[in-house]
Short mmCIF file of C-alpha atoms in Angstrom, two decimals:
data_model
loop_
_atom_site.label_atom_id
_atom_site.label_comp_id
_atom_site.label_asym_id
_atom_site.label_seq_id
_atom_site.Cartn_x
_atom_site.Cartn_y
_atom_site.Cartn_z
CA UNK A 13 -67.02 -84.68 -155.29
CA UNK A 14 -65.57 -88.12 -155.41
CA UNK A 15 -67.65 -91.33 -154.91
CA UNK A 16 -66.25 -95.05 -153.88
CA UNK A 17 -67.60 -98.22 -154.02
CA UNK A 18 -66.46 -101.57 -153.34
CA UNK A 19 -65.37 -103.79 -155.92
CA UNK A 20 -68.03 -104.96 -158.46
CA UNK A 21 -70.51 -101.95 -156.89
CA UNK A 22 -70.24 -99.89 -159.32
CA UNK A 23 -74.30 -99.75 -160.36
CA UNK A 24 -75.92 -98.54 -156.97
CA UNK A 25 -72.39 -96.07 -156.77
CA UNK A 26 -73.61 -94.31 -160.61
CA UNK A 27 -77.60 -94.72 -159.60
CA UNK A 28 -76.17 -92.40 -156.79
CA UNK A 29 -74.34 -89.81 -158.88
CA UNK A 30 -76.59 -89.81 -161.62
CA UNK A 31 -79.61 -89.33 -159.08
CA UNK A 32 -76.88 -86.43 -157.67
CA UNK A 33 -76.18 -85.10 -160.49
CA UNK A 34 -80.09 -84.85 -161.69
CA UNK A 35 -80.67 -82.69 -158.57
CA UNK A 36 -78.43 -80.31 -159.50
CA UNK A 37 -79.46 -79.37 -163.15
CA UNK A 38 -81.15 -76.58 -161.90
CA UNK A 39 -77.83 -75.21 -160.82
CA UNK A 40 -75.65 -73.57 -163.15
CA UNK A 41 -72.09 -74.62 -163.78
CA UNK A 42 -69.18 -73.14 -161.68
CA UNK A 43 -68.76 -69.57 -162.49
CA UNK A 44 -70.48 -69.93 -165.31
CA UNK A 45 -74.19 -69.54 -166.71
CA UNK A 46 -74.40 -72.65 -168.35
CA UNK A 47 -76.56 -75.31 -167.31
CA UNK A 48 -75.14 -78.46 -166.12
CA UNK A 49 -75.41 -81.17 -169.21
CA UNK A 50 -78.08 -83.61 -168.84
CA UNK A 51 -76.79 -87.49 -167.74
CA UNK A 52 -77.25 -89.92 -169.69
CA UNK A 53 -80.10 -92.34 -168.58
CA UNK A 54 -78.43 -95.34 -166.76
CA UNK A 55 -80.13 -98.83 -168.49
CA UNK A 56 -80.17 -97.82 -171.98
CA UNK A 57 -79.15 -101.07 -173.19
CA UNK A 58 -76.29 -103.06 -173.03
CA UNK A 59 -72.83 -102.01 -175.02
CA UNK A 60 -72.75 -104.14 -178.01
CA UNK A 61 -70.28 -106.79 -178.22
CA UNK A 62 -70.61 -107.73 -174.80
CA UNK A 63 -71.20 -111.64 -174.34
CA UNK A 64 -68.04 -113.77 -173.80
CA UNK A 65 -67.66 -117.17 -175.07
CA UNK A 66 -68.36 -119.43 -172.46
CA UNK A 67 -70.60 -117.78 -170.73
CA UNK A 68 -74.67 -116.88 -170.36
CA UNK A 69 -76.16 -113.37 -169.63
CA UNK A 70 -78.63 -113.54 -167.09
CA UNK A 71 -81.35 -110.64 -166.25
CA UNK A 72 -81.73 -110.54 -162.55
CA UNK A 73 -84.13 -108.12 -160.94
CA UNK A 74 -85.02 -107.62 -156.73
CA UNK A 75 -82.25 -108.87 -153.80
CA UNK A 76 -79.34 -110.29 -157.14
CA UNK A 77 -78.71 -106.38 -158.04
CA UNK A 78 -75.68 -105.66 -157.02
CA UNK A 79 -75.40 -104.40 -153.08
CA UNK A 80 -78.24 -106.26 -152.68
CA UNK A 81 -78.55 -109.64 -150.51
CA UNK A 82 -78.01 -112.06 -152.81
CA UNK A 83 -75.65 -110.74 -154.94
CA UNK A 84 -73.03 -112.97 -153.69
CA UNK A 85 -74.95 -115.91 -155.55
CA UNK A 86 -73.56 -114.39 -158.92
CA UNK A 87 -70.21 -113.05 -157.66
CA UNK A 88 -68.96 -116.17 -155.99
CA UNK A 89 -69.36 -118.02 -158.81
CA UNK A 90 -67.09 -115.31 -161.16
CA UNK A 91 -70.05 -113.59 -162.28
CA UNK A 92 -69.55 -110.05 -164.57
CA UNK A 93 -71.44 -106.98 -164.66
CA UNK A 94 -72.60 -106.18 -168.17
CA UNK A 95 -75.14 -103.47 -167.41
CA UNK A 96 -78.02 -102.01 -166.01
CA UNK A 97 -81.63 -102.56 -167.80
CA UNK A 98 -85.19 -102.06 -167.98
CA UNK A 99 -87.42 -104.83 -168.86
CA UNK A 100 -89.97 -104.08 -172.02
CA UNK A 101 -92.80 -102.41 -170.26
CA UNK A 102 -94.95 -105.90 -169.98
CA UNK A 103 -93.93 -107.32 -166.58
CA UNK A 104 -96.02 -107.17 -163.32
CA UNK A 105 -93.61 -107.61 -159.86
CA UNK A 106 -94.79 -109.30 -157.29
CA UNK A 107 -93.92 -109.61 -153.39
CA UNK A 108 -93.50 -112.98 -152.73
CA UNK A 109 -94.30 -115.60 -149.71
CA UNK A 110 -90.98 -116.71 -147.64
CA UNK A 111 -87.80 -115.71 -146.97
CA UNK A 112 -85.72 -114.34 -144.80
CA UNK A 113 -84.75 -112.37 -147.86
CA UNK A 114 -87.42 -111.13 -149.45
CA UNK A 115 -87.74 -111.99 -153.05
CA UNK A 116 -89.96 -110.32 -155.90
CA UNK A 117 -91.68 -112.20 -158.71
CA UNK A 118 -91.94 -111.00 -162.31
CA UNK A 119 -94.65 -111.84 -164.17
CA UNK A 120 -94.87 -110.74 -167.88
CA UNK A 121 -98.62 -109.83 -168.92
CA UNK A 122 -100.68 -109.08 -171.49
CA UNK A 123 -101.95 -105.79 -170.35
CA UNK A 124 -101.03 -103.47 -167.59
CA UNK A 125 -97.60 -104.06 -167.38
CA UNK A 126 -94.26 -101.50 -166.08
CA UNK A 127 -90.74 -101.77 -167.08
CA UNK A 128 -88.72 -103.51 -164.07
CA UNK A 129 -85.49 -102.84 -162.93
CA UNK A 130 -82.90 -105.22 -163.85
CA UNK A 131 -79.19 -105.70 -164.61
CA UNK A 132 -77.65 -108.33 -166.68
CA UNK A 133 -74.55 -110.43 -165.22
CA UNK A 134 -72.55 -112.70 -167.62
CA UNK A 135 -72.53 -115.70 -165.69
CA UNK A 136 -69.59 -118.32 -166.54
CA UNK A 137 -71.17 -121.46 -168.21
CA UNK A 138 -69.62 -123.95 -165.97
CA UNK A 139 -71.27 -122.43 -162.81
CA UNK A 140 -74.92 -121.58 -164.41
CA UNK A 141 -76.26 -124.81 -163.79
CA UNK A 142 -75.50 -124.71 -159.78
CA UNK A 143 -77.17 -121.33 -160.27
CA UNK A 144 -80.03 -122.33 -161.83
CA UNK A 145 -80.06 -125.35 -159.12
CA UNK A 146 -80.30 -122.81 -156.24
CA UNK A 147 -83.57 -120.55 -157.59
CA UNK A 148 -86.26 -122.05 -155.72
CA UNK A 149 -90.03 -122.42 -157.01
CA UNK A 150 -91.60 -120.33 -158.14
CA UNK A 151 -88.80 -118.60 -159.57
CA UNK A 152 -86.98 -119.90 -162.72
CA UNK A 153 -85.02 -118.93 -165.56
CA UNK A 154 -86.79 -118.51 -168.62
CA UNK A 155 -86.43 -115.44 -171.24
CA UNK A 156 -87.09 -111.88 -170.58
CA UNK A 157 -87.85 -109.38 -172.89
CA UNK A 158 -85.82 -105.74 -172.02
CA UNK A 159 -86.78 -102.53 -172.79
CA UNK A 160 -84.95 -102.44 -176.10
CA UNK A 161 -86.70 -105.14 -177.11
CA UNK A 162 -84.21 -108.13 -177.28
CA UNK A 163 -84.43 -111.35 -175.19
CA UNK A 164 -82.07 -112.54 -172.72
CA UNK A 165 -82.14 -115.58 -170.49
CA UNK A 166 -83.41 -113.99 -166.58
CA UNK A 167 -85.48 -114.57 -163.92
CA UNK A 168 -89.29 -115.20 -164.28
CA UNK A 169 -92.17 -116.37 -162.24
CA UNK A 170 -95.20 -118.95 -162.13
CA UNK A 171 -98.24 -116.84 -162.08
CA UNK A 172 -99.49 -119.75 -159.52
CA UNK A 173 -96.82 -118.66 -157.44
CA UNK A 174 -97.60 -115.05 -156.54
CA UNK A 175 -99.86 -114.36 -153.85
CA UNK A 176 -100.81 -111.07 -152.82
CA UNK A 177 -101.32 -108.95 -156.01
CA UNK A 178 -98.69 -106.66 -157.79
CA UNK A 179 -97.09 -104.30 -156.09
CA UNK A 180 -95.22 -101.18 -157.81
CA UNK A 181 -92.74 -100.85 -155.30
CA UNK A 182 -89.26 -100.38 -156.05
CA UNK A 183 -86.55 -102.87 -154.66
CA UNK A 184 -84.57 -101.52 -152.05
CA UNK A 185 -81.24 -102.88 -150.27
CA UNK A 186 -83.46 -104.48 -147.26
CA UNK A 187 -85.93 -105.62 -149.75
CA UNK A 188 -89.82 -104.19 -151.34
CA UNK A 189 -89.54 -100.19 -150.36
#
């Protein structure tokens, strides 16, 4: 089987595969007896080594992953893939108000929490701040804590800002699913 993407879509073309791949482990291999190998969990951290000079990692989470509707807001301005993440388990997401693209809010708590889906860009230095212009209220960009515990620079929320209650929905490619 062999699997495309476009350029710089490489994340939602593994989470495919791997998700493939997964289904099939009860399967054995070929002609063979042996039991396909298990995959290796996609978001297990990000490779060492991988920040450029000039440049800031950003988490993003919800409609920046790549595929997703706003993606464009990280690849127009020369934006690089590091890796797919989890946040530390210690975030709440919630649907919020507005749109036309929907747009999540994460909201780290002191009890109760979930790991999120995220993936961290490296984001070229001279474009961040017309990034950072273009988040409106009551997102922002503050520090996240990821599932291995270090801290990067990503998108957070205002508790004021969320309306609604949590949801544990998963973000899809036409927004909460």
């Amino acid at each position: 089987m062999t699997l495309c993407a476009l350029a710089h879509k490489n994340v939602p073309l593994l989470r495919l595969a791997d998700r493939f791949h997964r289904a099939q482990a009860a399967l054995s291999l070929g002609a063979t007896a042996a039991p396909l190998a298990d995959t290796p969990a996609i978001g297990t951290g990000l490779p060492k080594g991988s920040h450029t000079a000039g440049t800031v990692k950003v988490a993003v989470c919800g409609a920046h992953l790549s595929g997703l509707p706003l993606n464009w807001q990280l690849t127009q301005r020369g934006a690089r893939l590091l890796g797919a993440v989890q946040s530390a388990p210690e975030y709440k997401f919630y649907a919020l108000a507005g749109g036309p693209v929907q747009r999540p809010g994460m909201v780290r708590v002191a009890e109760g929490g979930a790991a999120i889906d995220m993936e961290v860009w490296e984001v070229p230095a001279e474009h961040f701040g017309s990034f950072v212009d273009g988040i409106p209220a009551p997102l922002g960009i503050g520090k996240v804590k990821l599932a291995d515990g270090s801290w990067v620079s990503g998108f957070v929320c205002e508790a004021v800002g969320v309306e609604g209650g949590p949801t544990s929905l998963r973000w899809a490619a036409g927004g909460l699913g």
